[in-house]
PDB file of C-alpha atoms in Angstrom:
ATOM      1  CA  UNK A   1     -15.191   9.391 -17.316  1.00 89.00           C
ATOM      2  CA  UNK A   2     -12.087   6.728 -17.456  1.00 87.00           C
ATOM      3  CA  UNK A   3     -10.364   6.980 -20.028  1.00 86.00           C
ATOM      4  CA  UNK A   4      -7.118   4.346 -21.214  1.00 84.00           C
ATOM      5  CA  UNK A   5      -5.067   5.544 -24.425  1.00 81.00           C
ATOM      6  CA  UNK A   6      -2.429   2.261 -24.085  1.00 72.00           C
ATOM      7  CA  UNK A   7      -0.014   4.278 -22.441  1.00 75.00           C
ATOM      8  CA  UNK A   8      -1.855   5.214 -19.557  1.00 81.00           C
ATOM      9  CA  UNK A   9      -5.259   5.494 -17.352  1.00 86.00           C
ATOM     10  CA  UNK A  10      -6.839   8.543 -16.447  1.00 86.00           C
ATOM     11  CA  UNK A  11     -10.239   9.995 -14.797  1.00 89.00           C
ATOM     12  CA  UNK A  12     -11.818  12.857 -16.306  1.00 90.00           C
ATOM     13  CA  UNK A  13     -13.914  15.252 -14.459  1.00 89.00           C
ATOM     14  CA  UNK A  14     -16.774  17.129 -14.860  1.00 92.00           C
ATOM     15  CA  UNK A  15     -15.128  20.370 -14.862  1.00 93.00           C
ATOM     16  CA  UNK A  16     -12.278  18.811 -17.212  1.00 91.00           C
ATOM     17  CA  UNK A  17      -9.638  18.476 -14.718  1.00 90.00           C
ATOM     18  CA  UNK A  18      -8.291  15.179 -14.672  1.00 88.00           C
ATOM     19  CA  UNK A  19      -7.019  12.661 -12.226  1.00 84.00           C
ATOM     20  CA  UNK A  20      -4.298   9.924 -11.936  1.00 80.00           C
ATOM     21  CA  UNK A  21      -3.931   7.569  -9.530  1.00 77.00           C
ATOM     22  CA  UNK A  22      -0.902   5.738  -7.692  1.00 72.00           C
ATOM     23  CA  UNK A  23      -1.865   2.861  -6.039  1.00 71.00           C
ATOM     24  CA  UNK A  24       0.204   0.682  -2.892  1.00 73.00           C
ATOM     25  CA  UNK A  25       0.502  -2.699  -3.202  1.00 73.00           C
ATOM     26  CA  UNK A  26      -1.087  -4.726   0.243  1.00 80.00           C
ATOM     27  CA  UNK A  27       0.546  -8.132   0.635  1.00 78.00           C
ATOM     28  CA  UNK A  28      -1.941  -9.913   2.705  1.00 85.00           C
ATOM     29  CA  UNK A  29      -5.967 -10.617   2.700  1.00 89.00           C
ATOM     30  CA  UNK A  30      -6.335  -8.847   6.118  1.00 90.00           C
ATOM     31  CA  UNK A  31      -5.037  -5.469   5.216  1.00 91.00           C
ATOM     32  CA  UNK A  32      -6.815  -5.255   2.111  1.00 95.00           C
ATOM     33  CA  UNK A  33     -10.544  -4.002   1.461  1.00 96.00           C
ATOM     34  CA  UNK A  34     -12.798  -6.240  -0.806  1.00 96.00           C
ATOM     35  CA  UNK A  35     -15.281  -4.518  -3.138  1.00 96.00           C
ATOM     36  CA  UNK A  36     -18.172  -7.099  -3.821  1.00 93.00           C
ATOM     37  CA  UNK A  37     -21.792  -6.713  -5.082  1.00 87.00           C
ATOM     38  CA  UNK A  38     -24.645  -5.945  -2.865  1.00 83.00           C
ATOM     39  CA  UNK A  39     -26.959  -7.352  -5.186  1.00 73.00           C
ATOM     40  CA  UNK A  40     -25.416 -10.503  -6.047  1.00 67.00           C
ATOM     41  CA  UNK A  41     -24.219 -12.370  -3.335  1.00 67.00           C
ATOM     42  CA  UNK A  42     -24.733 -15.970  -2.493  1.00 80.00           C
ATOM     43  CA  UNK A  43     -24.163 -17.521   0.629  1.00 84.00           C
ATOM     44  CA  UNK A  44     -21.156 -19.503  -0.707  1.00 85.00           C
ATOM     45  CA  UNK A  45     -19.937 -16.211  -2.114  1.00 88.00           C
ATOM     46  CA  UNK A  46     -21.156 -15.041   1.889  1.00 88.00           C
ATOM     47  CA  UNK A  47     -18.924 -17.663   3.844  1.00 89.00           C
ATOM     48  CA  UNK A  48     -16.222 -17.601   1.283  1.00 91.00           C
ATOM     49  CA  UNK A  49     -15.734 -13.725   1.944  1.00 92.00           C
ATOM     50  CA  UNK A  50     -16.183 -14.488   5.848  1.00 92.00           C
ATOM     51  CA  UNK A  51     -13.317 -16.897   5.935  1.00 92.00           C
ATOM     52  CA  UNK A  52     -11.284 -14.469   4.122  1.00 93.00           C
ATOM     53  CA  UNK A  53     -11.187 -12.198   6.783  1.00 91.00           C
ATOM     54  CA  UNK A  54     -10.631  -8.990   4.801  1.00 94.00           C
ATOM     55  CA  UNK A  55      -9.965  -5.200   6.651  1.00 94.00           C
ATOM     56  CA  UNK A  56     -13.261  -3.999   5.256  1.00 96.00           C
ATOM     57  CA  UNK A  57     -16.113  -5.245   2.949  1.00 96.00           C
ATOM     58  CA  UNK A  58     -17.559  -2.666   0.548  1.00 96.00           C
ATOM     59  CA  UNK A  59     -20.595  -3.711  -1.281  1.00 94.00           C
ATOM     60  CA  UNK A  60     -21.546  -1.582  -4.554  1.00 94.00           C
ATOM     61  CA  UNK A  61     -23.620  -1.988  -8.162  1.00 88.00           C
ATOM     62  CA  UNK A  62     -21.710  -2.271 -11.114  1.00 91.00           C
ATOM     63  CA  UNK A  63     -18.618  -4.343 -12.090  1.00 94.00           C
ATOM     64  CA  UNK A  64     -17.464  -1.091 -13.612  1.00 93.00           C
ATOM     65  CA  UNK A  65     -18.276   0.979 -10.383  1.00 94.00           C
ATOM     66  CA  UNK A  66     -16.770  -1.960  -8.571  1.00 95.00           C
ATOM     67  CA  UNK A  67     -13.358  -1.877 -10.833  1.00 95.00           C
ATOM     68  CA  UNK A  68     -13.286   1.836 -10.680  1.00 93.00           C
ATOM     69  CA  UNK A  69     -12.968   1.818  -6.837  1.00 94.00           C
ATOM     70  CA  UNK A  70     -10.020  -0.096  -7.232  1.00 95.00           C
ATOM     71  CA  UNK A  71      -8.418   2.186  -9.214  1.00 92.00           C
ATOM     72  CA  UNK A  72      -9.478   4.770  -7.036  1.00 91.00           C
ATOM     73  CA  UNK A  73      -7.877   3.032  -3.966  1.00 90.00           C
ATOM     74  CA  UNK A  74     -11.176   2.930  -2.414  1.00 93.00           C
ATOM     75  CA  UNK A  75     -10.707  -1.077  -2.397  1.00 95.00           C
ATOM     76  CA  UNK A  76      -7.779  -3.443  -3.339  1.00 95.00           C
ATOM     77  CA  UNK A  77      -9.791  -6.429  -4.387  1.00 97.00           C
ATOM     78  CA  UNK A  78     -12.863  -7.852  -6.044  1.00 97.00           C
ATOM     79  CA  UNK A  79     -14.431 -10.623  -5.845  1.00 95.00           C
ATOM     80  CA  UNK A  80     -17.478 -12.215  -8.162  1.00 92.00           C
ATOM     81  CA  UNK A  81     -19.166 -15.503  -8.184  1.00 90.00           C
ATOM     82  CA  UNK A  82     -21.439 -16.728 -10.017  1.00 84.00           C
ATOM     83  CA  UNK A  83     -22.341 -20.161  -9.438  1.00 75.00           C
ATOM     84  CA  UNK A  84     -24.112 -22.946 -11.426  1.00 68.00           C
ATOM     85  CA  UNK A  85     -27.720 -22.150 -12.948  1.00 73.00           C
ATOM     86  CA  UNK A  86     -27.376 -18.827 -11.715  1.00 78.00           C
ATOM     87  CA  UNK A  87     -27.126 -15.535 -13.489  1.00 79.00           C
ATOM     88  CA  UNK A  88     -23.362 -14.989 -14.640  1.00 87.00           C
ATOM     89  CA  UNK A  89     -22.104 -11.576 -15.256  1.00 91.00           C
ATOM     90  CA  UNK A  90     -21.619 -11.221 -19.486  1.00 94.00           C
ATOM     91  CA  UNK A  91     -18.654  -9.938 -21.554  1.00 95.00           C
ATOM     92  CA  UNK A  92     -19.854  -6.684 -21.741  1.00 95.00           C
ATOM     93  CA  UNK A  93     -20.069  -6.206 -18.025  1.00 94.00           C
ATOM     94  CA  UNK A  94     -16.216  -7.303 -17.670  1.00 95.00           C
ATOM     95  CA  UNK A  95     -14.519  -5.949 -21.370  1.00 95.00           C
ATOM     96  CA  UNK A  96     -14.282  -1.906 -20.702  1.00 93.00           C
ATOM     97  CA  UNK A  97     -13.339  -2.169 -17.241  1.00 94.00           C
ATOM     98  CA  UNK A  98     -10.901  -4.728 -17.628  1.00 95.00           C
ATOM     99  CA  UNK A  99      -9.272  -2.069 -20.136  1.00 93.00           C
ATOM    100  CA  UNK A 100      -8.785   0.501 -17.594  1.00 93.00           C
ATOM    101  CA  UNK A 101      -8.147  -1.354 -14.646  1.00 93.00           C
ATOM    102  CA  UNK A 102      -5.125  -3.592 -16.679  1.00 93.00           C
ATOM    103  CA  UNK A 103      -4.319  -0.005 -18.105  1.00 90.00           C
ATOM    104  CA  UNK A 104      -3.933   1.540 -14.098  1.00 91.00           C
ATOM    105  CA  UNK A 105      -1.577  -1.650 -13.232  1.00 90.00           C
ATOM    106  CA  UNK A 106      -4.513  -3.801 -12.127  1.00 93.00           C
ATOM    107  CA  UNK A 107      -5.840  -7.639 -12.967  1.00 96.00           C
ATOM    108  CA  UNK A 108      -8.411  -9.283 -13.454  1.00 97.00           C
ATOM    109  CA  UNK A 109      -8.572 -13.365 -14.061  1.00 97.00           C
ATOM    110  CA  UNK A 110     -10.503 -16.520 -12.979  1.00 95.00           C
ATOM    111  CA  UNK A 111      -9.323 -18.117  -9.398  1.00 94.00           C
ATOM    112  CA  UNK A 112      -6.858 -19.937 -11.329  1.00 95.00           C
ATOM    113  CA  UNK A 113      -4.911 -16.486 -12.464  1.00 97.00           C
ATOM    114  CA  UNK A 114      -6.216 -17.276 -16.037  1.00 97.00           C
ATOM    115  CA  UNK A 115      -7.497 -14.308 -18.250  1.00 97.00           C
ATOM    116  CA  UNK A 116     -11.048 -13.998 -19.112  1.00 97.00           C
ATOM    117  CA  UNK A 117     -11.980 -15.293 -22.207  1.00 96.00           C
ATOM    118  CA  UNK A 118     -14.342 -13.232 -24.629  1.00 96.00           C
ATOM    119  CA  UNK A 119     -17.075 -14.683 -26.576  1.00 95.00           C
ATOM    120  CA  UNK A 120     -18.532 -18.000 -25.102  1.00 90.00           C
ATOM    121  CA  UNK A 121     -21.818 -19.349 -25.381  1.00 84.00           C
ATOM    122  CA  UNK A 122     -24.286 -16.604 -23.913  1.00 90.00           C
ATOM    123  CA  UNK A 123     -21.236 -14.420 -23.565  1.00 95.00           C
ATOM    124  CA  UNK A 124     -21.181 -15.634 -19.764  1.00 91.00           C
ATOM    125  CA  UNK A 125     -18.726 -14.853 -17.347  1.00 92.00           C
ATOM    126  CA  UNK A 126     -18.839 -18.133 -14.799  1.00 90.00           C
ATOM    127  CA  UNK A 127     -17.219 -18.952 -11.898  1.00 90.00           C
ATOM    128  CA  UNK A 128     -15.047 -16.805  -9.480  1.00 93.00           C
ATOM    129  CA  UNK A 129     -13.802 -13.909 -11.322  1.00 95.00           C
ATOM    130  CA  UNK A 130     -10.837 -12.218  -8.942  1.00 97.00           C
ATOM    131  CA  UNK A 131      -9.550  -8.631  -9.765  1.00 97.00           C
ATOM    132  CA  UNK A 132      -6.920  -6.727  -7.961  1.00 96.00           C
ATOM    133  CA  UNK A 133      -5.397  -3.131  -8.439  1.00 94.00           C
ATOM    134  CA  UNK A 134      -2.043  -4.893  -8.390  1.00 92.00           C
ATOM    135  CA  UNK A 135      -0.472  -7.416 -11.090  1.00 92.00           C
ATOM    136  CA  UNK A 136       2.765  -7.951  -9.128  1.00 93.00           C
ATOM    137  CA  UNK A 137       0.433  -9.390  -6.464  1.00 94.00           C
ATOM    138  CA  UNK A 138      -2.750 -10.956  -8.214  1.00 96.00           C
ATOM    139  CA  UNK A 139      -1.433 -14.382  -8.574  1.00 96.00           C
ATOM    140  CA  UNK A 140      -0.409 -14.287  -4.770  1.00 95.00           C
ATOM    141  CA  UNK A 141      -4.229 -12.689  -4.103  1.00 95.00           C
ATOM    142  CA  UNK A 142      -5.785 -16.069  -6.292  1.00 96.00           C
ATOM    143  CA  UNK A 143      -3.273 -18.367  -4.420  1.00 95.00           C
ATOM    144  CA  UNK A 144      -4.566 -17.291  -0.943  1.00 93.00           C
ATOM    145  CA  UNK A 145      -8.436 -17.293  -1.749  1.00 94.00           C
ATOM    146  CA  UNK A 146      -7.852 -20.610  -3.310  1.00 94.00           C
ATOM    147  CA  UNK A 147      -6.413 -21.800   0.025  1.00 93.00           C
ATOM    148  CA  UNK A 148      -9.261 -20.695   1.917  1.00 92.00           C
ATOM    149  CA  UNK A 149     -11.664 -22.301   0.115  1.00 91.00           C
ATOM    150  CA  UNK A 150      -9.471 -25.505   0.456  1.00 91.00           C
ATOM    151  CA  UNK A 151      -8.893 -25.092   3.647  1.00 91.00           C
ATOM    152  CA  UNK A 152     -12.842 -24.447   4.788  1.00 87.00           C
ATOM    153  CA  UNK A 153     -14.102 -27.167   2.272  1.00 85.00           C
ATOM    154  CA  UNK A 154     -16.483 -24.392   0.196  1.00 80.00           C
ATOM    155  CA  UNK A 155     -17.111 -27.341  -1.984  1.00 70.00           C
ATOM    156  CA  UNK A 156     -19.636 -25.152  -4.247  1.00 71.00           C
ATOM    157  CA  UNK A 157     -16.929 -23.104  -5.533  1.00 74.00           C
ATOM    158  CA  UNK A 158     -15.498 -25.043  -8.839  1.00 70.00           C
ATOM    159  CA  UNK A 159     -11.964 -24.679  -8.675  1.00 62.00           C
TER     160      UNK A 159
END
């Protein structure tokens, strides 16, 4: 169970205990593990991860399993795209685990480093939706996806 209280971020276990985590800031793509959905992938979301050259790809359900991991260290960044008359992720996917990961130090914004906004029509989340388990760095993380997919002309990914 995560819990967030505004002052800080905690996981509670079964038997009560309960566990904080400190997480180290990675610098670049290629030391850092991705944590992505396995059941939601596109091939632009495909290539754009390929180009990206991460140290490891974990694939998981869940945004809030997926946000959790970062917390946990398991992973240091997620990415989510949803793409034009396709599914998108809603609000309530996104709100609680946003809480707890911004609580733990973490971010989570559009490609352009913008925070998600709550409430649109259908309550979608478009677009690519970047999260990281490091606010010093998340605007650096956005920066050097959005250079990839410059770079490789992945011309289905709105920018």
């Amino acid at each position: 169970l995560w819990i967030a209280n505004g002052e800080s971020v905690w996981c509670e276990k079964r038997d009560n205990s309960r566990k904080i985590f400190n997480l180290e800031a990675k610098n670049c793509l290629s030391n850092m593990k991705l944590v992505t959905s396995k059941n939601h992938g596109n091939r632009t979301l495909i290539d754009l991860i390929k180009n990206l050259n991460f140290e490891k790809v974990i694939k998981m359900g869940s945004i809030g399993c997926k946000l959790a991991a970062l917390i946990r260290g398991e992973g240091d960044v997620y990415i989510g795209l949803s793409l034009p008359g396709e599914t998108s992720p809603k609000d309530w996917d996104f709100a609680a685990p946003e809480v707890i990961l911004k609580g733990s130090g973490g971010a989570i914004t559009n490609i352009n480093n913008k925070e998600l906004i709550y409430g649109q029509k259908n309550f979608e989340q478009k677009g690519l939706i970047i999260a990281s388990n490091n606010k010093q760095i998340h605007k650096d993380i956005c920066l050097q996806i959005k250079e990839t997919i410059v770079r490789n002309n992945l011309d289905n990914i709105t920018l």
